[in-house]
């Protein structure tokens, strides 16, 4: 099957126009492509919580749009009072998912804009916040394209690349991080094929990565999570690339549950393990990965599949949605500003400062 030669993808999870937004319901993919309408911040908060929209950068974009919806509906006439209410809107959006730092990054950017412009009228603040939300949305796709180009050289021609979860166009403003690197490698003329872990329990690999790569004509083969070691041992995987939800100052990486296991397998088989993430995913306030909050989700995601019960009633369940891969297992971290290797503490701080 021919690779996609265009350095773009038409897939986007969020459309923002005329004071409203639509989100592609990622819970229903690939069976149905349904766009849901949102025009208030409570609705957007629920979309993030229930994973209509998911993936760290896309959560940040959605939160910025939700914050603007909330700002628009505030009736206060004085800027100080407006800001007090705006902070409450942002607090509701911030309480949706704890691990992806892009959520907090986007809300902080919206609040910083408002705080810095408190000498303006409430109407001017509302207009400014709309522009800020629009900028966050558009910038995200552009920086993914830059990130992809930064990382494309890491992927050899002919590579069979394993990825976990979905760090693609669906998880960002467009184009993707880990899948953005793959798209950029393909666009540069390389033959690349992808092995997609299904990613239990929410099946982002089987449902989303498989769907979007197939749509863009990039060869993709789906496996269950527990097959990666077998394929590595047989020499059928050349490298691994994943996204991230939060990267601590020392380079420890929180990403979808199962990423840590893949990183250990990669180490055992001497395969490079790459992480692709925008600067907004780096949290320099946390010294290491032990401080990253890990979301625990509803046990039903494990005990049930599309409403069908798979496990005995009342069974004890753990459902951590993310794990932390220690930096010693990470070969390189690709950002839109460059590639970090080795001394992550120093290099990530430099990249974040640039
Ligand atoms: O629970 P999800 O689907 O939001 O988790 C998504 C991931 O773990 C992605 O790998 C990460 O957010 C990077 S997306 C570019």
CSV table of C-alpha atoms and ligand atoms in Angstrom, one decimal:
chain,number,residue,atom,x,y,z
A,1,UNK,CA,0.0,0.0,0.0
A,2,UNK,CA,1.5,3.4,-0.9
A,3,UNK,CA,2.5,5.7,1.9
A,4,UNK,CA,0.9,9.1,2.4
A,5,UNK,CA,3.1,11.7,0.7
A,6,UNK,CA,1.4,14.8,1.9
A,7,UNK,CA,2.8,16.5,5.0
A,8,UNK,CA,-0.7,16.9,6.5
A,9,UNK,CA,-3.8,15.1,7.6
A,10,UNK,CA,-7.4,16.1,7.1
A,11,UNK,CA,-8.3,14.5,10.5
A,12,UNK,CA,-9.1,16.9,13.3
A,13,UNK,CA,-11.0,16.1,16.5
A,14,UNK,CA,-12.4,19.6,17.2
A,15,UNK,CA,-14.0,22.2,14.9
A,16,UNK,CA,-14.3,25.7,16.4
A,17,UNK,CA,-16.4,28.3,14.5
A,18,UNK,CA,-19.1,31.0,14.9
A,19,UNK,CA,-19.2,30.8,18.7
A,20,UNK,CA,-19.7,27.1,18.9
A,21,UNK,CA,-17.6,24.0,18.5
A,22,UNK,CA,-18.1,20.4,17.4
A,23,UNK,CA,-16.1,17.4,18.6
A,24,UNK,CA,-15.8,14.1,16.9
A,25,UNK,CA,-17.1,11.6,19.4
A,26,UNK,CA,-14.0,9.4,19.9
A,27,UNK,CA,-16.0,6.9,22.0
A,28,UNK,CA,-17.9,5.8,18.9
A,29,UNK,CA,-15.0,5.5,16.4
A,30,UNK,CA,-14.4,3.6,14.2
A,31,UNK,CA,-18.0,2.3,13.8
A,32,UNK,CA,-19.6,5.8,13.7
A,33,UNK,CA,-18.3,9.3,12.9
A,34,UNK,CA,-20.6,11.5,14.9
A,35,UNK,CA,-19.9,15.2,15.6
A,36,UNK,CA,-21.4,16.6,18.8
A,37,UNK,CA,-22.2,20.3,19.3
A,38,UNK,CA,-20.9,22.2,22.3
A,39,UNK,CA,-21.6,25.8,23.3
A,40,UNK,CA,-21.1,25.9,27.1
A,41,UNK,CA,-18.3,25.1,29.4
A,42,UNK,CA,-20.2,22.5,31.4
A,43,UNK,CA,-20.7,20.5,28.2
A,44,UNK,CA,-17.1,20.7,27.3
A,45,UNK,CA,-16.0,19.6,30.8
A,46,UNK,CA,-18.2,16.6,30.4
A,47,UNK,CA,-16.8,15.8,26.9
A,48,UNK,CA,-13.3,15.8,28.4
A,49,UNK,CA,-14.3,13.7,31.4
A,50,UNK,CA,-16.2,11.1,29.3
A,51,UNK,CA,-13.5,11.0,26.6
A,52,UNK,CA,-15.5,12.3,23.7
A,53,UNK,CA,-12.2,14.2,23.3
A,54,UNK,CA,-9.0,12.7,24.7
A,55,UNK,CA,-5.2,12.9,24.2
A,56,UNK,CA,-3.2,15.5,26.1
A,57,UNK,CA,-3.0,18.3,23.5
A,58,UNK,CA,-6.6,17.9,22.3
A,59,UNK,CA,-7.7,18.0,26.0
A,60,UNK,CA,-5.8,21.4,26.3
A,61,UNK,CA,-7.5,22.7,23.1
A,62,UNK,CA,-10.9,21.6,24.3
A,63,UNK,CA,-10.4,23.2,27.7
A,64,UNK,CA,-9.3,26.6,26.1
A,65,UNK,CA,-12.5,26.6,24.0
A,66,UNK,CA,-14.6,25.6,27.1
A,67,UNK,CA,-13.0,28.4,29.1
A,68,UNK,CA,-14.0,30.9,26.4
A,69,UNK,CA,-17.6,29.6,26.4
A,70,UNK,CA,-17.6,30.1,30.2
A,71,UNK,CA,-16.2,33.6,29.8
A,72,UNK,CA,-18.7,34.6,27.2
A,73,UNK,CA,-21.6,33.7,29.5
A,74,UNK,CA,-20.4,35.6,32.6
A,75,UNK,CA,-22.7,38.6,33.2
A,76,UNK,CA,-20.4,40.6,35.6
A,77,UNK,CA,-19.8,44.1,34.4
A,78,UNK,CA,-16.5,44.9,36.3
A,79,UNK,CA,-13.3,43.2,35.1
A,80,UNK,CA,-12.3,42.1,38.6
A,81,UNK,CA,-15.6,40.4,39.2
A,82,UNK,CA,-15.5,38.9,35.7
A,83,UNK,CA,-12.1,37.4,36.5
A,84,UNK,CA,-13.2,35.9,39.8
A,85,UNK,CA,-16.0,34.1,38.0
A,86,UNK,CA,-13.7,33.1,35.1
A,87,UNK,CA,-11.4,31.4,37.6
A,88,UNK,CA,-14.4,29.3,38.8
A,89,UNK,CA,-15.1,28.3,35.2
A,90,UNK,CA,-11.5,27.2,34.8
A,91,UNK,CA,-11.6,25.3,38.1
A,92,UNK,CA,-14.5,23.2,36.7
A,93,UNK,CA,-12.6,22.4,33.5
A,94,UNK,CA,-9.4,21.6,35.5
A,95,UNK,CA,-11.2,19.0,37.6
A,96,UNK,CA,-12.0,16.8,34.6
A,97,UNK,CA,-8.8,14.7,34.1
A,98,UNK,CA,-5.7,14.9,36.3
A,99,UNK,CA,-2.8,13.5,34.4
A,100,UNK,CA,-2.5,15.4,31.1
A,101,UNK,CA,-0.7,18.6,32.0
A,102,UNK,CA,-1.8,20.3,28.7
A,103,UNK,CA,-5.2,20.8,30.3
A,104,UNK,CA,-3.7,23.0,33.1
A,105,UNK,CA,-1.3,24.6,30.7
A,106,UNK,CA,-4.1,25.8,28.4
A,107,UNK,CA,-6.2,27.0,31.3
A,108,UNK,CA,-3.2,28.8,32.8
A,109,UNK,CA,-2.7,30.5,29.5
A,110,UNK,CA,-6.3,31.6,29.3
A,111,UNK,CA,-6.2,32.9,32.9
A,112,UNK,CA,-2.9,34.7,32.3
A,113,UNK,CA,-4.3,36.5,29.3
A,114,UNK,CA,-7.3,37.7,31.4
A,115,UNK,CA,-5.2,38.6,34.4
A,116,UNK,CA,-2.8,40.7,32.3
A,117,UNK,CA,-5.7,42.6,30.7
A,118,UNK,CA,-7.8,43.5,33.7
A,119,UNK,CA,-7.6,47.2,32.8
A,120,UNK,CA,-9.8,46.3,29.7
A,121,UNK,CA,-13.6,46.2,29.6
A,122,UNK,CA,-15.4,42.9,30.1
A,123,UNK,CA,-16.4,42.9,26.4
A,124,UNK,CA,-12.7,43.4,25.4
A,125,UNK,CA,-11.7,40.5,27.7
A,126,UNK,CA,-14.3,38.2,26.2
A,127,UNK,CA,-13.1,39.0,22.6
A,128,UNK,CA,-9.5,38.6,23.7
A,129,UNK,CA,-10.2,35.2,25.2
A,130,UNK,CA,-11.9,34.0,22.1
A,131,UNK,CA,-8.8,34.9,20.1
A,132,UNK,CA,-6.6,33.2,22.7
A,133,UNK,CA,-8.7,29.9,22.4
A,134,UNK,CA,-8.6,30.1,18.6
A,135,UNK,CA,-4.8,30.6,18.8
A,136,UNK,CA,-4.3,27.6,21.1
A,137,UNK,CA,-6.3,25.5,18.6
A,138,UNK,CA,-4.5,26.6,15.5
A,139,UNK,CA,-1.0,26.6,17.1
A,140,UNK,CA,-1.4,23.0,18.2
A,141,UNK,CA,-1.6,21.6,14.7
A,142,UNK,CA,1.3,23.8,13.5
A,143,UNK,CA,3.6,22.7,16.3
A,144,UNK,CA,2.7,19.1,15.7
A,145,UNK,CA,3.9,19.5,12.1
A,146,UNK,CA,7.1,21.1,13.4
A,147,UNK,CA,7.6,18.3,16.0
A,148,UNK,CA,7.0,15.7,13.2
A,149,UNK,CA,9.8,17.2,11.2
A,150,UNK,CA,12.2,17.3,14.2
A,151,UNK,CA,11.6,13.6,14.7
A,152,UNK,CA,11.4,12.2,11.2
A,153,UNK,CA,15.1,11.6,11.0
A,154,UNK,CA,14.9,9.1,13.9
A,155,UNK,CA,12.7,6.7,11.8
A,156,UNK,CA,14.8,4.7,9.4
A,157,UNK,CA,13.6,3.9,5.9
A,158,UNK,CA,11.7,0.6,5.9
A,159,UNK,CA,11.1,0.8,9.7
A,160,UNK,CA,8.4,-1.2,11.5
A,161,UNK,CA,7.4,1.1,14.3
A,162,UNK,CA,5.4,0.1,17.3
A,163,UNK,CA,3.1,2.7,19.0
A,164,UNK,CA,0.9,2.5,22.0
A,165,UNK,CA,-2.4,4.3,22.5
A,166,UNK,CA,-3.3,7.1,20.1
A,167,UNK,CA,-0.9,10.1,19.8
A,168,UNK,CA,-2.2,11.1,16.5
A,169,UNK,CA,-4.3,13.8,14.8
A,170,UNK,CA,-7.2,12.7,17.0
A,171,UNK,CA,-5.3,13.4,20.2
A,172,UNK,CA,-4.1,16.9,19.1
A,173,UNK,CA,-5.3,20.0,17.2
A,174,UNK,CA,-4.3,17.9,14.2
A,175,UNK,CA,-1.4,15.8,12.7
A,176,UNK,CA,-0.4,14.2,16.0
A,177,UNK,CA,2.8,13.8,18.0
A,178,UNK,CA,4.1,10.2,17.8
A,179,UNK,CA,2.0,9.7,14.7
A,180,UNK,CA,3.1,13.2,13.5
A,181,UNK,CA,6.7,11.9,13.5
A,182,UNK,CA,5.6,8.9,11.5
A,183,UNK,CA,3.6,11.1,9.1
A,184,UNK,CA,6.6,13.3,8.6
A,185,UNK,CA,8.9,10.3,8.0
A,186,UNK,CA,6.4,9.0,5.4
A,187,UNK,CA,6.1,12.5,3.8
A,188,UNK,CA,9.9,12.6,3.4
A,189,UNK,CA,9.7,9.5,1.2
A,190,UNK,CA,10.4,6.7,3.7
A,191,UNK,CA,8.5,3.5,3.7
A,192,UNK,CA,7.2,3.1,7.2
A,193,UNK,CA,4.8,0.6,8.7
A,194,UNK,CA,3.2,0.8,12.1
A,195,UNK,CA,2.4,-1.9,14.6
A,196,UNK,CA,-0.5,-0.5,16.8
A,197,UNK,CA,-1.0,-1.9,20.3
A,198,UNK,CA,-4.7,-2.3,20.9
A,199,UNK,CA,-4.3,-0.4,24.2
A,200,UNK,CA,-6.6,-2.0,26.8
A,201,UNK,CA,-9.0,-1.1,28.3
A,202,UNK,CA,-10.2,1.9,26.2
A,203,UNK,CA,-8.8,0.5,22.9
A,204,UNK,CA,-7.4,3.8,21.6
A,205,UNK,CA,-4.9,1.8,19.5
A,206,UNK,CA,-7.5,-0.6,18.0
A,207,UNK,CA,-10.2,2.0,17.5
A,208,UNK,CA,-8.3,5.3,16.9
A,209,UNK,CA,-4.7,4.8,15.7
A,210,UNK,CA,-5.8,2.0,13.3
A,211,UNK,CA,-8.7,4.2,12.0
A,212,UNK,CA,-6.6,7.3,11.4
A,213,UNK,CA,-3.6,5.6,9.9
A,214,UNK,CA,-5.8,3.6,7.6
A,215,UNK,CA,-7.6,6.8,6.5
A,216,UNK,CA,-4.2,8.3,5.7
A,217,UNK,CA,-3.0,5.2,3.8
A,218,UNK,CA,-0.1,4.5,6.2
A,219,UNK,CA,0.3,0.7,6.6
A,220,UNK,CA,-0.8,-0.4,10.0
A,221,UNK,CA,-1.0,-3.8,11.7
A,222,UNK,CA,-3.0,-4.2,14.9
A,223,UNK,CA,-1.8,-6.4,17.8
A,224,UNK,CA,-3.0,-7.1,21.3
A,225,UNK,CA,-0.9,-5.4,24.0
A,226,UNK,CA,0.6,-8.7,25.1
A,227,UNK,CA,2.0,-9.5,21.6
A,228,UNK,CA,4.7,-6.8,21.5
A,229,UNK,CA,7.3,-8.9,23.2
A,230,UNK,CA,6.8,-11.8,20.8
A,231,UNK,CA,7.2,-9.6,17.8
A,232,UNK,CA,10.3,-7.9,19.2
A,233,UNK,CA,11.9,-11.2,19.9
A,234,UNK,CA,11.2,-12.3,16.3
A,235,UNK,CA,12.9,-9.1,15.0
A,236,UNK,CA,9.7,-7.7,13.6
A,237,UNK,CA,9.8,-4.3,15.3
A,238,UNK,CA,12.6,-1.7,14.7
A,239,UNK,CA,11.7,1.0,17.1
A,240,UNK,CA,8.9,2.4,19.4
A,241,UNK,CA,7.4,5.8,19.5
A,242,UNK,CA,4.7,7.0,21.9
A,243,UNK,CA,3.2,10.3,23.1
A,244,UNK,CA,3.1,11.6,26.6
A,245,UNK,CA,0.6,13.1,29.0
A,246,UNK,CA,3.2,14.7,31.3
A,247,UNK,CA,7.0,14.7,31.3
A,248,UNK,CA,8.7,15.6,34.6
A,249,UNK,CA,11.8,17.8,34.7
A,250,UNK,CA,14.1,14.8,34.8
A,251,UNK,CA,12.5,13.2,31.7
A,252,UNK,CA,10.3,10.6,33.4
A,253,UNK,CA,7.3,10.2,31.1
A,254,UNK,CA,3.6,9.6,32.1
A,255,UNK,CA,1.7,8.1,29.2
A,256,UNK,CA,-1.1,5.6,28.6
A,257,UNK,CA,-1.1,2.5,30.9
A,258,UNK,CA,1.1,-0.1,29.3
A,259,UNK,CA,3.7,2.3,28.0
A,260,UNK,CA,6.2,1.4,30.8
A,261,UNK,CA,5.8,-2.3,29.9
A,262,UNK,CA,6.6,-1.5,26.2
A,263,UNK,CA,9.7,0.5,27.3
A,264,UNK,CA,11.1,-2.4,29.3
A,265,UNK,CA,10.5,-4.7,26.4
A,266,UNK,CA,12.3,-2.3,24.1
A,267,UNK,CA,15.2,-2.1,26.4
A,268,UNK,CA,15.5,-5.9,26.6
A,269,UNK,CA,15.5,-6.1,22.8
A,270,UNK,CA,17.9,-3.2,22.3
A,271,UNK,CA,15.3,-1.2,20.4
A,272,UNK,CA,15.1,2.6,20.5
A,273,UNK,CA,12.2,3.9,22.6
A,274,UNK,CA,11.2,7.5,21.5
A,275,UNK,CA,8.7,9.9,23.1
A,276,UNK,CA,7.1,12.7,21.1
A,277,UNK,CA,5.5,15.6,22.9
A,278,UNK,CA,5.1,19.3,22.7
A,279,UNK,CA,6.8,21.7,25.1
A,280,UNK,CA,3.4,22.2,26.8
A,281,UNK,CA,3.6,18.6,28.0
A,282,UNK,CA,6.8,19.2,30.0
A,283,UNK,CA,6.1,20.0,33.6
A,284,UNK,CA,9.3,21.5,35.0
A,285,UNK,CA,7.5,22.0,38.4
A,286,UNK,CA,7.8,18.2,39.0
A,287,UNK,CA,11.2,16.9,39.8
A,288,UNK,CA,10.4,13.3,38.7
A,289,UNK,CA,7.6,11.0,37.6
A,290,UNK,CA,6.7,9.9,41.1
A,291,UNK,CA,5.0,13.3,41.6
A,292,UNK,CA,2.7,12.9,38.5
A,293,UNK,CA,-0.9,12.4,39.4
A,294,UNK,CA,-2.2,9.2,37.9
A,295,UNK,CA,-5.9,9.0,37.0
A,296,UNK,CA,-7.9,6.0,38.1
A,297,UNK,CA,-10.9,5.4,35.9
A,298,UNK,CA,-14.2,3.6,36.2
A,299,UNK,CA,-13.8,-0.2,36.8
A,300,UNK,CA,-16.5,-0.8,34.2
A,301,UNK,CA,-14.0,0.1,31.5
A,302,UNK,CA,-12.3,-3.3,32.5
A,303,UNK,CA,-15.2,-5.4,33.6
A,304,UNK,CA,-17.5,-4.5,30.6
A,305,UNK,CA,-17.1,-4.2,26.9
A,306,UNK,CA,-19.9,-2.2,25.1
A,307,UNK,CA,-22.2,-3.0,28.0
A,308,UNK,CA,-21.4,-6.8,28.0
A,309,UNK,CA,-20.1,-8.0,31.4
A,310,UNK,CA,-16.7,-9.8,31.0
A,311,UNK,CA,-15.8,-10.4,34.7
A,312,UNK,CA,-17.7,-11.7,37.7
A,313,UNK,CA,-20.0,-9.3,39.5
A,314,UNK,CA,-18.3,-7.6,42.5
A,315,UNK,CA,-14.8,-8.4,41.4
A,316,UNK,CA,-12.1,-6.0,42.8
A,317,UNK,CA,-10.6,-4.0,39.9
A,318,UNK,CA,-7.7,-1.5,39.5
A,319,UNK,CA,-7.9,0.8,36.5
A,320,UNK,CA,-4.9,3.3,36.5
A,321,UNK,CA,-5.2,5.0,33.1
A,322,UNK,CA,-1.5,6.0,32.9
A,323,UNK,CA,1.9,4.8,34.0
A,324,UNK,CA,5.3,6.4,34.3
A,325,UNK,CA,8.3,5.3,32.2
A,326,UNK,CA,11.6,6.2,33.9
A,327,UNK,CA,13.9,8.4,31.8
A,328,UNK,CA,16.6,5.8,31.8
A,329,UNK,CA,14.4,3.7,29.4
A,330,UNK,CA,13.8,6.7,27.1
A,331,UNK,CA,16.2,7.0,24.1
A,332,UNK,CA,15.1,10.5,23.1
A,333,UNK,CA,12.3,13.0,23.6
A,334,UNK,CA,11.2,14.8,20.5
A,335,UNK,CA,9.6,18.3,20.9
A,336,UNK,CA,8.8,21.0,18.3
A,337,UNK,CA,11.9,22.8,19.4
A,338,UNK,CA,14.4,20.0,19.1
A,339,UNK,CA,15.3,16.5,20.3
A,340,UNK,CA,16.4,15.9,23.9
A,341,UNK,CA,18.8,13.0,24.8
A,342,UNK,CA,21.0,12.1,27.6
A,343,UNK,CA,20.9,14.8,30.3
A,344,UNK,CA,17.2,15.4,30.2
A,345,UNK,CA,17.2,17.6,33.3
A,346,UNK,CA,19.4,20.1,31.5
A,347,UNK,CA,18.1,19.7,27.9
A,348,UNK,CA,14.4,19.8,28.7
A,349,UNK,CA,14.9,23.0,30.7
A,350,UNK,CA,16.8,24.5,27.8
A,351,UNK,CA,14.1,23.5,25.3
A,352,UNK,CA,11.3,24.8,27.5
A,353,UNK,CA,13.1,28.1,28.0
A,354,UNK,CA,13.9,28.8,24.2
B,1,LIG,O1,-6.7,8.5,28.1
B,1,LIG,P1,-6.2,9.2,26.8
B,1,LIG,O2,-6.8,8.6,25.6
B,1,LIG,O3,-6.5,10.7,26.9
B,1,LIG,O4,-4.6,9.0,26.8
B,1,LIG,C1,-3.9,9.5,25.7
B,1,LIG,C2,-2.5,9.2,25.8
B,1,LIG,O5,-2.0,8.5,26.7
B,1,LIG,C3,-1.6,9.7,24.7
B,1,LIG,O6,-0.6,8.9,24.4
B,1,LIG,C4,-1.1,11.1,25.1
B,1,LIG,O7,-2.1,11.9,25.6
B,1,LIG,C5,-0.4,11.8,24.0
B,1,LIG,S1,-1.5,12.4,22.8
B,1,LIG,C6,-0.6,13.2,21.7
